[in-house]
PDB file of N, CA, C and O in Angstrom:
ATOM      1  N   MET A 114       0.903  -0.786  -0.051  1.00 89.00           N
ATOM      2  CA  MET A 114      -0.353   0.096  -0.410  1.00 89.00           C
ATOM      3  C   MET A 114       1.187   0.955   0.043  1.00 89.00           C
ATOM      4  O   MET A 114       0.529   1.808  -0.531  1.00 89.00           O
ATOM      5  N   MET A 115       1.767   1.071   0.926  1.00 91.00           N
ATOM      6  CA  MET A 115       2.748   2.387   0.955  1.00 91.00           C
ATOM      7  C   MET A 115       3.450   2.486  -0.358  1.00 91.00           C
ATOM      8  O   MET A 115       3.714   3.757  -0.930  1.00 91.00           O
ATOM      9  N   GLN A 116       3.735   1.291  -0.844  1.00 93.00           N
ATOM     10  CA  GLN A 116       4.521   1.583  -2.223  1.00 93.00           C
ATOM     11  C   GLN A 116       3.972   2.180  -3.442  1.00 93.00           C
ATOM     12  O   GLN A 116       4.509   2.787  -4.185  1.00 93.00           O
ATOM     13  N   GLU A 117       2.772   1.672  -3.349  1.00 92.00           N
ATOM     14  CA  GLU A 117       1.537   2.636  -4.499  1.00 92.00           C
ATOM     15  C   GLU A 117       1.606   3.608  -4.204  1.00 92.00           C
ATOM     16  O   GLU A 117       1.379   4.595  -5.272  1.00 92.00           O
ATOM     17  N   ILE A 118       1.392   4.074  -2.990  1.00 88.00           N
ATOM     18  CA  ILE A 118       1.379   5.908  -2.855  1.00 88.00           C
ATOM     19  C   ILE A 118       2.759   6.344  -3.296  1.00 88.00           C
ATOM     20  O   ILE A 118       2.524   7.729  -4.039  1.00 88.00           O
ATOM     21  N   THR A 119       3.698   5.667  -2.987  1.00 89.00           N
ATOM     22  CA  THR A 119       4.851   6.539  -3.020  1.00 89.00           C
ATOM     23  C   THR A 119       5.212   6.666  -4.663  1.00 89.00           C
ATOM     24  O   THR A 119       5.580   7.605  -5.379  1.00 89.00           O
ATOM     25  N   HIS A 120       4.635   5.643  -5.263  1.00 90.00           N
ATOM     26  CA  HIS A 120       4.727   5.271  -6.796  1.00 90.00           C
ATOM     27  C   HIS A 120       3.772   6.229  -7.299  1.00 90.00           C
ATOM     28  O   HIS A 120       4.454   7.064  -8.486  1.00 90.00           O
ATOM     29  N   TRP A 121       2.552   6.397  -6.924  1.00 87.00           N
ATOM     30  CA  TRP A 121       1.871   7.375  -7.664  1.00 87.00           C
ATOM     31  C   TRP A 121       2.646   8.741  -7.325  1.00 87.00           C
ATOM     32  O   TRP A 121       2.503   9.607  -8.075  1.00 87.00           O
ATOM     33  N   LEU A 122       3.112   9.276  -6.201  1.00 84.00           N
ATOM     34  CA  LEU A 122       3.490  10.368  -5.714  1.00 84.00           C
ATOM     35  C   LEU A 122       4.544  11.074  -6.776  1.00 84.00           C
ATOM     36  O   LEU A 122       4.655  11.699  -7.301  1.00 84.00           O
ATOM     37  N   THR A 123       5.353  10.127  -7.083  1.00 87.00           N
ATOM     38  CA  THR A 123       6.652  10.420  -7.880  1.00 87.00           C
ATOM     39  C   THR A 123       6.063  10.366  -9.443  1.00 87.00           C
ATOM     40  O   THR A 123       6.556  11.334 -10.038  1.00 87.00           O
ATOM     41  N   GLU A 124       5.231   9.752  -9.557  1.00 89.00           N
ATOM     42  CA  GLU A 124       4.589   9.904 -11.108  1.00 89.00           C
ATOM     43  C   GLU A 124       3.957  11.078 -11.339  1.00 89.00           C
ATOM     44  O   GLU A 124       3.917  11.304 -12.464  1.00 89.00           O
ATOM     45  N   ASN A 125       3.437  11.814 -10.339  1.00 89.00           N
ATOM     46  CA  ASN A 125       2.560  12.705 -10.476  1.00 89.00           C
ATOM     47  C   ASN A 125       2.922  13.975  -9.694  1.00 89.00           C
ATOM     48  O   ASN A 125       1.769  14.793  -9.386  1.00 89.00           O
ATOM     49  N   GLU A 126       4.024  13.994  -9.504  1.00 89.00           N
ATOM     50  CA  GLU A 126       4.399  15.047  -8.631  1.00 89.00           C
ATOM     51  C   GLU A 126       4.453  16.632  -9.413  1.00 89.00           C
ATOM     52  O   GLU A 126       4.223  17.767  -8.684  1.00 89.00           O
ATOM     53  N   SER A 127       4.084  16.608 -10.577  1.00 91.00           N
ATOM     54  CA  SER A 127       4.150  17.831 -11.561  1.00 91.00           C
ATOM     55  C   SER A 127       2.461  18.107 -11.435  1.00 91.00           C
ATOM     56  O   SER A 127       2.045  19.390 -11.085  1.00 91.00           O
ATOM     57  N   VAL A 128       1.747  17.584 -11.254  1.00 90.00           N
ATOM     58  CA  VAL A 128       0.661  17.697 -10.889  1.00 90.00           C
ATOM     59  C   VAL A 128       0.099  18.037  -9.870  1.00 90.00           C
ATOM     60  O   VAL A 128      -0.897  19.350  -9.234  1.00 90.00           O
ATOM     61  N   LEU A 129       0.646  17.721  -8.867  1.00 90.00           N
ATOM     62  CA  LEU A 129       0.534  17.938  -7.291  1.00 90.00           C
ATOM     63  C   LEU A 129       1.134  19.113  -7.129  1.00 90.00           C
ATOM     64  O   LEU A 129       0.747  20.322  -6.684  1.00 90.00           O
ATOM     65  N   ALA A 130       2.367  19.744  -7.640  1.00 93.00           N
ATOM     66  CA  ALA A 130       2.724  21.011  -7.988  1.00 93.00           C
ATOM     67  C   ALA A 130       1.714  21.946  -8.174  1.00 93.00           C
ATOM     68  O   ALA A 130       1.815  23.315  -7.644  1.00 93.00           O
ATOM     69  N   VAL A 131       1.370  21.746  -9.398  1.00 93.00           N
ATOM     70  CA  VAL A 131       0.484  22.868 -10.086  1.00 93.00           C
ATOM     71  C   VAL A 131      -0.961  22.759  -9.094  1.00 93.00           C
ATOM     72  O   VAL A 131      -0.982  24.109  -9.021  1.00 93.00           O
ATOM     73  N   LEU A 132      -1.338  21.787  -8.598  1.00 93.00           N
ATOM     74  CA  LEU A 132      -2.493  21.848  -7.591  1.00 93.00           C
ATOM     75  C   LEU A 132      -2.097  22.914  -5.999  1.00 93.00           C
ATOM     76  O   LEU A 132      -2.854  23.820  -5.989  1.00 93.00           O
ATOM     77  N   VAL A 133      -0.638  22.788  -5.797  1.00 95.00           N
ATOM     78  CA  VAL A 133      -0.603  23.314  -4.553  1.00 95.00           C
ATOM     79  C   VAL A 133      -0.082  24.956  -4.744  1.00 95.00           C
ATOM     80  O   VAL A 133      -0.765  25.860  -4.130  1.00 95.00           O
ATOM     81  N   THR A 134       0.431  25.221  -6.162  1.00 96.00           N
ATOM     82  CA  THR A 134       0.408  26.579  -6.645  1.00 96.00           C
ATOM     83  C   THR A 134      -1.270  27.062  -6.802  1.00 96.00           C
ATOM     84  O   THR A 134      -1.359  28.182  -6.551  1.00 96.00           O
ATOM     85  N   VAL A 135      -2.206  26.449  -7.444  1.00 96.00           N
ATOM     86  CA  VAL A 135      -3.174  27.125  -7.757  1.00 96.00           C
ATOM     87  C   VAL A 135      -3.930  27.312  -6.197  1.00 96.00           C
ATOM     88  O   VAL A 135      -4.502  28.346  -6.180  1.00 96.00           O
ATOM     89  N   GLY A 136      -3.583  26.329  -5.274  1.00 95.00           N
ATOM     90  CA  GLY A 136      -4.485  26.579  -4.138  1.00 95.00           C
ATOM     91  C   GLY A 136      -3.863  27.556  -3.275  1.00 95.00           C
ATOM     92  O   GLY A 136      -4.810  28.390  -2.618  1.00 95.00           O
ATOM     93  N   VAL A 137      -2.397  28.095  -3.440  1.00 96.00           N
ATOM     94  CA  VAL A 137      -2.048  28.823  -2.549  1.00 96.00           C
ATOM     95  C   VAL A 137      -2.321  30.283  -3.165  1.00 96.00           C
ATOM     96  O   VAL A 137      -2.716  30.973  -2.629  1.00 96.00           O
ATOM     97  N   ALA A 138      -2.399  30.190  -4.329  1.00 95.00           N
ATOM     98  CA  ALA A 138      -2.738  31.532  -5.461  1.00 95.00           C
ATOM     99  C   ALA A 138      -4.275  32.159  -4.845  1.00 95.00           C
ATOM    100  O   ALA A 138      -4.425  33.050  -5.076  1.00 95.00           O
ATOM    101  N   VAL A 139      -5.080  30.673  -4.923  1.00 94.00           N
ATOM    102  CA  VAL A 139      -6.694  31.210  -4.651  1.00 94.00           C
ATOM    103  C   VAL A 139      -6.667  31.924  -2.909  1.00 94.00           C
ATOM    104  O   VAL A 139      -7.320  32.721  -2.954  1.00 94.00           O
ATOM    105  N   LEU A 140      -5.720  31.481  -2.251  1.00 93.00           N
ATOM    106  CA  LEU A 140      -6.180  31.703  -1.114  1.00 93.00           C
ATOM    107  C   LEU A 140      -5.428  32.948  -0.753  1.00 93.00           C
ATOM    108  O   LEU A 140      -6.097  34.039   0.110  1.00 93.00           O
ATOM    109  N   LEU A 141      -4.246  33.513  -1.289  1.00 91.00           N
ATOM    110  CA  LEU A 141      -4.007  34.687  -1.295  1.00 91.00           C
ATOM    111  C   LEU A 141      -4.595  35.549  -1.863  1.00 91.00           C
ATOM    112  O   LEU A 141      -4.950  37.318  -1.583  1.00 91.00           O
ATOM    113  N   VAL A 142      -5.472  35.601  -2.983  1.00 89.00           N
ATOM    114  CA  VAL A 142      -6.202  36.213  -3.905  1.00 89.00           C
ATOM    115  C   VAL A 142      -7.516  36.396  -2.888  1.00 89.00           C
ATOM    116  O   VAL A 142      -8.109  37.754  -2.416  1.00 89.00           O
ATOM    117  N   CYS A 143      -8.328  35.541  -2.148  1.00 87.00           N
ATOM    118  CA  CYS A 143      -9.127  35.559  -0.991  1.00 87.00           C
ATOM    119  C   CYS A 143      -8.589  36.759   0.062  1.00 87.00           C
ATOM    120  O   CYS A 143      -9.544  37.531   0.705  1.00 87.00           O
ATOM    121  N   CYS A 144      -7.261  36.187   0.338  1.00 85.00           N
ATOM    122  CA  CYS A 144      -6.849  37.295   1.549  1.00 85.00           C
ATOM    123  C   CYS A 144      -6.777  38.656   1.465  1.00 85.00           C
ATOM    124  O   CYS A 144      -7.056  39.633   2.366  1.00 85.00           O
ATOM    125  N   LEU A 145      -6.260  39.200  -0.067  1.00 82.00           N
ATOM    126  CA  LEU A 145      -6.400  40.216  -0.515  1.00 82.00           C
ATOM    127  C   LEU A 145      -7.498  40.964  -0.502  1.00 82.00           C
ATOM    128  O   LEU A 145      -7.739  42.269  -0.117  1.00 82.00           O
ATOM    129  N   GLY A 146      -8.364  40.277  -1.138  1.00 76.00           N
ATOM    130  CA  GLY A 146     -10.152  40.807  -1.453  1.00 76.00           C
ATOM    131  C   GLY A 146     -10.433  41.145  -0.109  1.00 76.00           C
ATOM    132  O   GLY A 146     -11.016  42.054   0.215  1.00 76.00           O
ATOM    133  N   CYS A 147      -9.896  40.412   1.040  1.00 74.00           N
ATOM    134  CA  CYS A 147     -10.563  40.783   2.490  1.00 74.00           C
ATOM    135  C   CYS A 147     -10.246  42.109   3.053  1.00 74.00           C
ATOM    136  O   CYS A 147      -9.986  42.759   3.448  1.00 74.00           O
ATOM    137  N   THR A 148      -8.896  42.080   3.169  1.00 71.00           N
ATOM    138  CA  THR A 148      -8.173  43.197   3.514  1.00 71.00           C
ATOM    139  C   THR A 148      -8.397  44.427   2.618  1.00 71.00           C
ATOM    140  O   THR A 148      -7.951  45.239   3.714  1.00 71.00           O
ATOM    141  N   ARG A 149      -8.528  44.444   1.445  1.00 67.00           N
ATOM    142  CA  ARG A 149      -9.403  45.719   0.670  1.00 67.00           C
ATOM    143  C   ARG A 149     -10.602  46.020   1.148  1.00 67.00           C
ATOM    144  O   ARG A 149     -10.907  47.153   0.475  1.00 67.00           O
ATOM    145  N   CYS A 150     -11.105  45.147   1.899  1.00 65.00           N
ATOM    146  CA  CYS A 150     -12.736  45.682   2.019  1.00 65.00           C
ATOM    147  C   CYS A 150     -12.853  46.825   2.827  1.00 65.00           C
ATOM    148  O   CYS A 150     -12.623  46.662   4.078  1.00 65.00           O
ATOM    149  N   GLY A 151     -13.481  47.676   2.563  1.00 59.00           N
ATOM    150  CA  GLY A 151     -13.697  49.174   2.835  1.00 59.00           C
ATOM    151  C   GLY A 151     -15.296  49.269   3.794  1.00 59.00           C
ATOM    152  O   GLY A 151     -15.354  49.978   4.413  1.00 59.00           O
ATOM    153  N   CYS A 152     -15.574  48.099   4.334  1.00 58.00           N
ATOM    154  CA  CYS A 152     -16.937  47.728   4.948  1.00 58.00           C
ATOM    155  C   CYS A 152     -16.777  46.446   5.866  1.00 58.00           C
ATOM    156  O   CYS A 152     -17.463  46.214   6.291  1.00 58.00           O
ATOM    157  N   ARG A 153     -15.642  46.690   6.700  1.00 55.00           N
ATOM    158  CA  ARG A 153     -15.232  45.869   7.998  1.00 55.00           C
ATOM    159  C   ARG A 153     -16.489  46.182   8.944  1.00 55.00           C
ATOM    160  O   ARG A 153     -16.560  47.286   9.494  1.00 55.00           O
ATOM    161  N   GLU A 154     -17.254  45.245   9.316  1.00 57.00           N
ATOM    162  CA  GLU A 154     -17.714  45.894  10.745  1.00 57.00           C
ATOM    163  C   GLU A 154     -16.897  45.498  11.748  1.00 57.00           C
ATOM    164  O   GLU A 154     -15.919  44.579  12.188  1.00 57.00           O
ATOM    165  N   LYS A 155     -17.426  46.563  12.849  1.00 56.00           N
ATOM    166  CA  LYS A 155     -16.460  46.343  14.104  1.00 56.00           C
ATOM    167  C   LYS A 155     -17.247  45.759  15.274  1.00 56.00           C
ATOM    168  O   LYS A 155     -18.596  45.943  15.279  1.00 56.00           O
ATOM    169  N   ASP A 156     -16.809  44.982  15.946  1.00 56.00           N
ATOM    170  CA  ASP A 156     -16.979  44.444  16.983  1.00 56.00           C
ATOM    171  C   ASP A 156     -17.497  45.646  18.245  1.00 56.00           C
ATOM    172  O   ASP A 156     -16.684  46.746  18.223  1.00 56.00           O
ATOM    173  N   GLU A 157     -18.809  45.548  18.652  1.00 58.00           N
ATOM    174  CA  GLU A 157     -19.421  46.841  19.639  1.00 58.00           C
ATOM    175  C   GLU A 157     -18.538  46.750  20.764  1.00 58.00           C
ATOM    176  O   GLU A 157     -18.489  47.868  21.615  1.00 58.00           O
ATOM    177  N   LEU A 158     -17.885  45.831  21.147  1.00 59.00           N
ATOM    178  CA  LEU A 158     -17.023  46.105  22.402  1.00 59.00           C
ATOM    179  C   LEU A 158     -15.776  46.789  22.439  1.00 59.00           C
ATOM    180  O   LEU A 158     -15.403  47.242  23.132  1.00 59.00           O
ATOM    181  N   PHE A 159     -15.238  46.604  20.744  1.00 59.00           N
ATOM    182  CA  PHE A 159     -14.286  46.956  20.748  1.00 59.00           C
ATOM    183  C   PHE A 159     -14.442  48.729  20.049  1.00 59.00           C
ATOM    184  O   PHE A 159     -13.382  49.329  19.712  1.00 59.00           O
ATOM    185  N   HIS A 160     -15.514  48.858  20.130  1.00 58.00           N
ATOM    186  CA  HIS A 160     -15.945  50.224  19.509  1.00 58.00           C
ATOM    187  C   HIS A 160     -15.716  51.298  20.414  1.00 58.00           C
ATOM    188  O   HIS A 160     -16.384  51.183  21.378  1.00 58.00           O
ATOM    189  N   ARG A 161     -15.138  52.133  19.765  1.00 59.00           N
ATOM    190  CA  ARG A 161     -15.085  53.408  21.095  1.00 59.00           C
ATOM    191  C   ARG A 161     -16.213  54.553  21.017  1.00 59.00           C
ATOM    192  O   ARG A 161     -16.355  55.175  19.845  1.00 59.00           O
ATOM    193  N   HIS A 162     -16.979  54.835  21.978  1.00 56.00           N
ATOM    194  CA  HIS A 162     -17.964  55.454  21.804  1.00 56.00           C
ATOM    195  C   HIS A 162     -17.716  56.585  22.572  1.00 56.00           C
ATOM    196  O   HIS A 162     -17.088  57.277  23.904  1.00 56.00           O
ATOM    197  N   ASP A 163     -17.487  58.089  22.191  1.00 57.00           N
ATOM    198  CA  ASP A 163     -17.219  59.411  22.901  1.00 57.00           C
ATOM    199  C   ASP A 163     -18.357  60.301  22.736  1.00 57.00           C
ATOM    200  O   ASP A 163     -19.312  60.059  22.362  1.00 57.00           O
ATOM    201  N   THR A 164     -18.754  60.157  24.338  1.00 54.00           N
ATOM    202  CA  THR A 164     -19.984  61.194  24.853  1.00 54.00           C
ATOM    203  C   THR A 164     -19.599  61.867  25.159  1.00 54.00           C
ATOM    204  O   THR A 164     -18.758  62.031  25.920  1.00 54.00           O
TER     205      THR A 164
END
């Protein structure tokens, strides 16, 4: 069983590299989209009210 897994990984290492690269790219795009959002909701506990 372990030999089959290692054999499959060595034969398909380029496919795995592409999948990991695409996954990281999607994650980065999502994170950048969240940081540029101008409509962040602030938690009421941390929102400062000056009266």
